[in-house]
Amino acid sequence: MIELKNITKSYNGERVLKGINLEIRDGEFLSIMGESGSGKSTLLNVMGGFLPPDEGFVLWNGENINAFDNARTSAFRCGEMGFVFQSFRLISTLTAEENILLPAMLAHKDMKQTRAYMADLCRTLGIDGMIKKYPDQLSGGQQQRAAIIRALICRPAAAVFDEPTGALDSDMQKRVMELLRRINAEGTTIIQVTHSRAMAEYGSRIAGIKDGMICG
Ligand SMILES: Nc1ncnc2c1ncn2[C@@H]1O[C@H](COP(=O)(O)OP(=O)(O)OP(=O)(O)O)[C@@H](O)[C@H]1O
Ligand SMILES: [Mg+2]
């Protein structure tokens, strides 16, 4: 369960999030929609603990993620909540494969099983032939798929996606959504931001964000 309690966030005195309250139950597939600039990425970055809120807090199964120490943050990031940034944020000095495997290595996962799972996910998203390449040798869509697989590699309890199909063609968008639906059916809570109504409808719930507040 993820609970956002009265979250506010401003940039340079301009309030972007104005008291967000949101509960995401275990096993949900939540789609969040809103206009460009409405604060969706800011909200996800707060939810993932990458950005501290000005006011309010985020509870992860009752624990305040903003009070995590380094060890707790590391465990949270490497296995509990997967995250795909809008700009992917692959590490440029590592190959796609090394990027994907890094969270599993840090979480001390069984690497034989992890590699088998990586191969399955890479085949599903059609990047199995490209994972020895570095991010700057990959297209935007290939980087996006590598970032999605990195977020899922530890079979996290929850995974957060900031416009996960923004760089993909319509066939690949569908494959990504079907993968998210499958992972959700296997028990992972999914939160995605999207501009596409068709992508949003893969979710079990759609919420809107407008003027820094949750609506709908
Ligand atoms: N680091 C920052 N410094 C200053 N202002 C920022 C920063 N990040 C975001 N903003 C501003 O906050 C507002 C919300 O940005 P955010 O990236 O959360 O929007 P978004 O809904 O994700 O938009 P998009 O759909 O275009 O990705 C925008 O007006 C943006 O200009
Ligand atoms: Mg955004």
GROMACS .gro file of C-alpha atoms and ligand atoms in nm:
model
  248
    1MET     CA    1   0.000   0.000   0.000
    2ILE     CA    2   0.125   0.344  -0.098
    3GLU     CA    3  -0.029   0.646   0.071
    4LEU     CA    4   0.041   1.006  -0.023
    5LYS     CA    5  -0.072   1.238   0.253
    6ASN     CA    6  -0.124   1.607   0.188
    7ILE     CA    7   0.176   1.641  -0.043
    8THR     CA    8   0.275   1.991  -0.151
    9LYS     CA    9   0.571   2.081  -0.370
   10SER     CA   10   0.685   2.413  -0.514
   11TYR     CA   11   0.961   2.508  -0.755
   12ASN     CA   12   1.098   2.860  -0.711
   13GLY     CA   13   0.792   2.965  -0.516
   14GLU     CA   14   0.548   2.822  -0.771
   15ARG     CA   15   0.329   2.554  -0.621
   16VAL     CA   16   0.307   2.249  -0.848
   17LEU     CA   17   0.147   1.998  -0.608
   18LYS     CA   18  -0.121   2.152  -0.388
   19GLY     CA   19  -0.219   1.896  -0.129
   20ILE     CA   20  -0.218   1.557  -0.297
   21ASN     CA   21  -0.394   1.274  -0.117
   22LEU     CA   22  -0.379   0.938  -0.290
   23GLU     CA   23  -0.397   0.575  -0.179
   24ILE     CA   24  -0.281   0.293  -0.401
   25ARG     CA   25  -0.377  -0.051  -0.279
   26ASP     CA   26  -0.165  -0.362  -0.326
   27GLY     CA   27  -0.232  -0.519  -0.664
   28GLU     CA   28  -0.383  -0.208  -0.823
   29PHE     CA   29  -0.295  -0.089  -1.172
   30LEU     CA   30  -0.339   0.287  -1.153
   31SER     CA   31  -0.313   0.517  -1.454
   32ILE     CA   32  -0.262   0.888  -1.391
   33MET     CA   33  -0.348   1.137  -1.665
   34GLY     CA   34  -0.305   1.513  -1.686
   35GLU     CA   35  -0.188   1.791  -1.912
   36SER     CA   36   0.177   1.858  -1.980
   37GLY     CA   37   0.315   2.059  -1.689
   38SER     CA   38   0.039   1.951  -1.450
   39GLY     CA   39   0.288   1.791  -1.210
   40LYS     CA   40   0.271   1.422  -1.299
   41SER     CA   41   0.647   1.362  -1.302
   42THR     CA   42   0.687   1.568  -0.987
   43LEU     CA   43   0.422   1.352  -0.820
   44LEU     CA   44   0.589   1.026  -0.927
   45ASN     CA   45   0.931   1.148  -0.817
   46VAL     CA   46   0.788   1.230  -0.475
   47MET     CA   47   0.617   0.889  -0.464
   48GLY     CA   48   0.945   0.715  -0.541
   49GLY     CA   49   1.138   0.910  -0.280
   50PHE     CA   50   1.355   1.088  -0.538
   51LEU     CA   51   1.215   1.429  -0.447
   52PRO     CA   52   1.128   1.537  -0.093
   53PRO     CA   53   0.786   1.700  -0.058
   54ASP     CA   54   0.765   2.045   0.101
   55GLU     CA   55   0.479   1.926   0.318
   56GLY     CA   56   0.312   1.591   0.373
   57PHE     CA   57   0.464   1.246   0.346
   58VAL     CA   58   0.461   0.919   0.155
   59LEU     CA   59   0.389   0.593   0.336
   60TRP     CA   60   0.508   0.263   0.193
   61ASN     CA   61   0.326  -0.014   0.381
   62GLY     CA   62   0.298   0.230   0.670
   63GLU     CA   63   0.664   0.337   0.668
   64ASN     CA   64   0.751   0.700   0.590
   65ILE     CA   65   0.986   0.678   0.291
   66ASN     CA   66   1.117   1.029   0.356
   67ALA     CA   67   1.256   0.906   0.687
   68PHE     CA   68   1.446   0.611   0.535
   69ASP     CA   69   1.818   0.593   0.613
   70ASN     CA   70   2.065   0.498   0.339
   71ALA     CA   71   2.039   0.124   0.398
   72ARG     CA   72   1.661   0.132   0.396
   73THR     CA   73   1.657   0.352   0.083
   74SER     CA   74   1.888   0.111  -0.091
   75ALA     CA   75   1.668  -0.192  -0.009
   76PHE     CA   76   1.360   0.002  -0.119
   77ARG     CA   77   1.515   0.095  -0.454
   78CYS     CA   78   1.671  -0.244  -0.521
   79GLY     CA   79   1.374  -0.471  -0.507
   80GLU     CA   80   1.070  -0.311  -0.347
   81MET     CA   81   0.974  -0.033  -0.589
   82GLY     CA   82   1.087  -0.028  -0.951
   83PHE     CA   83   1.093   0.311  -1.123
   84VAL     CA   84   1.110   0.428  -1.484
   85PHE     CA   85   1.193   0.796  -1.521
   86GLN     CA   86   1.047   0.999  -1.805
   87SER     CA   87   1.405   1.051  -1.928
   88PHE     CA   88   1.495   0.682  -1.856
   89ARG     CA   89   1.818   0.768  -1.666
   90LEU     CA   90   2.020   0.468  -1.775
   91ILE     CA   91   2.379   0.488  -1.651
   92SER     CA   92   2.580   0.593  -1.956
   93THR     CA   93   2.898   0.405  -1.864
   94LEU     CA   94   2.718   0.071  -1.835
   95THR     CA   95   2.573  -0.143  -2.115
   96ALA     CA   96   2.197  -0.195  -2.127
   97GLU     CA   97   2.248  -0.541  -1.979
   98GLU     CA   98   2.460  -0.405  -1.693
   99ASN     CA   99   2.200  -0.136  -1.628
  100ILE     CA  100   1.926  -0.396  -1.613
  101LEU     CA  101   2.118  -0.632  -1.384
  102LEU     CA  102   2.251  -0.367  -1.143
  103PRO     CA  103   1.949  -0.348  -0.908
  104ALA     CA  104   1.941  -0.729  -0.884
  105MET     CA  105   2.312  -0.743  -0.803
  106LEU     CA  106   2.271  -0.476  -0.536
  107ALA     CA  107   1.976  -0.671  -0.393
  108HIS     CA  108   2.186  -0.993  -0.388
  109LYS     CA  109   1.939  -1.179  -0.608
  110ASP     CA  110   2.018  -1.519  -0.758
  111MET     CA  111   2.187  -1.402  -1.079
  112LYS     CA  112   2.120  -1.721  -1.277
  113GLN     CA  113   1.746  -1.681  -1.226
  114THR     CA  114   1.773  -1.307  -1.281
  115ARG     CA  115   1.949  -1.354  -1.616
  116ALA     CA  116   1.681  -1.601  -1.728
  117TYR     CA  117   1.413  -1.349  -1.632
  118MET     CA  118   1.601  -1.071  -1.812
  119ALA     CA  119   1.616  -1.285  -2.127
  120ASP     CA  120   1.240  -1.345  -2.104
  121LEU     CA  121   1.165  -0.974  -2.062
  122CYS     CA  122   1.408  -0.869  -2.337
  123ARG     CA  123   1.248  -1.115  -2.579
  124THR     CA  124   0.901  -0.994  -2.484
  125LEU     CA  125   1.000  -0.634  -2.559
  126GLY     CA  126   1.218  -0.717  -2.859
  127ILE     CA  127   1.554  -0.588  -2.735
  128ASP     CA  128   1.731  -0.921  -2.682
  129GLY     CA  129   1.982  -0.851  -2.959
  130MET     CA  130   2.086  -0.510  -2.829
  131ILE     CA  131   2.165  -0.538  -2.461
  132LYS     CA  132   2.544  -0.542  -2.501
  133LYS     CA  133   2.524  -0.185  -2.629
  134TYR     CA  134   2.570   0.133  -2.429
  135PRO     CA  135   2.275   0.372  -2.389
  136ASP     CA  136   2.412   0.623  -2.640
  137GLN     CA  137   2.425   0.343  -2.901
  138LEU     CA  138   2.053   0.273  -2.854
  139SER     CA  139   1.747   0.452  -2.988
  140GLY     CA  140   1.518   0.632  -2.746
  141GLY     CA  141   1.265   0.350  -2.772
  142GLN     CA  142   1.532   0.087  -2.702
  143GLN     CA  143   1.654   0.283  -2.399
  144GLN     CA  144   1.297   0.311  -2.276
  145ARG     CA  145   1.249  -0.065  -2.298
  146ALA     CA  146   1.578  -0.129  -2.115
  147ALA     CA  147   1.464   0.112  -1.841
  148ILE     CA  148   1.132  -0.074  -1.813
  149ILE     CA  149   1.310  -0.408  -1.777
  150ARG     CA  150   1.551  -0.260  -1.519
  151ALA     CA  151   1.247  -0.151  -1.315
  152LEU     CA  152   1.099  -0.502  -1.324
  153ILE     CA  153   1.410  -0.716  -1.289
  154CYS     CA  154   1.382  -0.763  -0.910
  155ARG     CA  155   1.012  -0.855  -0.936
  156PRO     CA  156   0.930  -0.556  -0.716
  157ALA     CA  157   0.614  -0.524  -0.508
  158ALA     CA  158   0.534  -0.203  -0.698
  159ALA     CA  159   0.657  -0.044  -1.019
  160VAL     CA  160   0.616   0.318  -1.126
  161PHE     CA  161   0.631   0.425  -1.491
  162ASP     CA  162   0.650   0.782  -1.615
  163GLU     CA  163   0.505   0.769  -1.968
  164PRO     CA  164   0.642   0.419  -2.034
  165THR     CA  165   0.547   0.417  -2.400
  166GLY     CA  166   0.628   0.777  -2.491
  167ALA     CA  167   0.914   0.677  -2.723
  168LEU     CA  168   0.749   0.369  -2.875
  169ASP     CA  169   0.545   0.287  -3.185
  170SER     CA  170   0.191   0.158  -3.148
  171ASP     CA  171   0.277  -0.212  -3.176
  172MET     CA  172   0.544  -0.179  -2.907
  173GLN     CA  173   0.314   0.033  -2.689
  174LYS     CA  174   0.071  -0.256  -2.688
  175ARG     CA  175   0.344  -0.507  -2.602
  176VAL     CA  176   0.458  -0.293  -2.309
  177MET     CA  177   0.102  -0.255  -2.181
  178GLU     CA  178   0.042  -0.628  -2.213
  179LEU     CA  179   0.362  -0.692  -2.019
  180LEU     CA  180   0.250  -0.451  -1.744
  181ARG     CA  181  -0.087  -0.624  -1.733
  182ARG     CA  182   0.086  -0.963  -1.698
  183ILE     CA  183   0.319  -0.839  -1.424
  184ASN     CA  184   0.019  -0.684  -1.247
  185ALA     CA  185  -0.169  -1.017  -1.269
  186GLU     CA  186   0.136  -1.180  -1.108
  187GLY     CA  187   0.096  -0.944  -0.810
  188THR     CA  188   0.298  -0.628  -0.877
  189THR     CA  189   0.121  -0.299  -0.809
  190ILE     CA  190   0.154  -0.075  -1.116
  191ILE     CA  191   0.138   0.302  -1.135
  192GLN     CA  192   0.175   0.466  -1.473
  193VAL     CA  193   0.150   0.820  -1.605
  194THR     CA  194   0.028   0.847  -1.960
  195HIS     CA  195  -0.113   1.099  -2.206
  196SER     CA  196  -0.296   0.827  -2.393
  197ARG     CA  197  -0.651   0.730  -2.299
  198ALA     CA  198  -0.599   0.393  -2.471
  199MET     CA  199  -0.289   0.320  -2.258
  200ALA     CA  200  -0.464   0.447  -1.943
  201GLU     CA  201  -0.744   0.199  -1.997
  202TYR     CA  202  -0.510  -0.091  -1.932
  203GLY     CA  203  -0.528   0.022  -1.569
  204SER     CA  204  -0.787  -0.088  -1.314
  205ARG     CA  205  -0.831   0.278  -1.209
  206ILE     CA  206  -0.770   0.611  -1.379
  207ALA     CA  207  -0.696   0.926  -1.176
  208GLY     CA  208  -0.648   1.276  -1.313
  209ILE     CA  209  -0.419   1.553  -1.196
  210LYS     CA  210  -0.524   1.912  -1.253
  211ASP     CA  211  -0.405   2.236  -1.096
  212GLY     CA  212  -0.184   2.040  -0.858
  213MET     CA  213  -0.470   1.830  -0.722
  214ILE     CA  214  -0.596   1.478  -0.787
  215CYS     CA  215  -0.933   1.463  -0.960
  216GLY     CA  216  -1.146   1.182  -1.097
  217LIG     N1  217   1.342   2.098  -1.142
  217LIG     C1  218   1.249   2.191  -1.168
  217LIG     N2  219   1.273   2.322  -1.144
  217LIG     C2  220   1.180   2.417  -1.167
  217LIG     N3  221   1.057   2.390  -1.216
  217LIG     C3  222   1.027   2.261  -1.244
  217LIG     C4  223   1.121   2.156  -1.222
  217LIG     N4  224   1.063   2.039  -1.257
  217LIG     C5  225   0.941   2.071  -1.300
  217LIG     N5  226   0.917   2.202  -1.292
  217LIG     C6  227   0.791   2.271  -1.328
  217LIG     O1  228   0.686   2.209  -1.255
  217LIG     C7  229   0.571   2.192  -1.337
  217LIG     C8  230   0.532   2.043  -1.339
  217LIG     O2  231   0.635   1.971  -1.404
  217LIG     P1  232   0.625   1.814  -1.427
  217LIG     O3  233   0.751   1.772  -1.492
  217LIG     O4  234   0.590   1.748  -1.298
  217LIG     O5  235   0.499   1.805  -1.526
  217LIG     P2  236   0.439   1.680  -1.607
  217LIG     O6  237   0.294   1.675  -1.574
  217LIG     O7  238   0.518   1.560  -1.580
  217LIG     O8  239   0.457   1.727  -1.758
  217LIG     P3  240   0.485   1.638  -1.891
  217LIG     O9  241   0.354   1.573  -1.926
  217LIG    O10  242   0.525   1.741  -1.992
  217LIG    O11  243   0.593   1.541  -1.860
  217LIG     C9  244   0.604   2.250  -1.473
  217LIG    O12  245   0.551   2.380  -1.477
  217LIG    C10  246   0.756   2.254  -1.475
  217LIG    O13  247   0.801   2.362  -1.551
  218MG      MG  248   0.635   1.442  -1.697
   0.00000   0.00000   0.00000
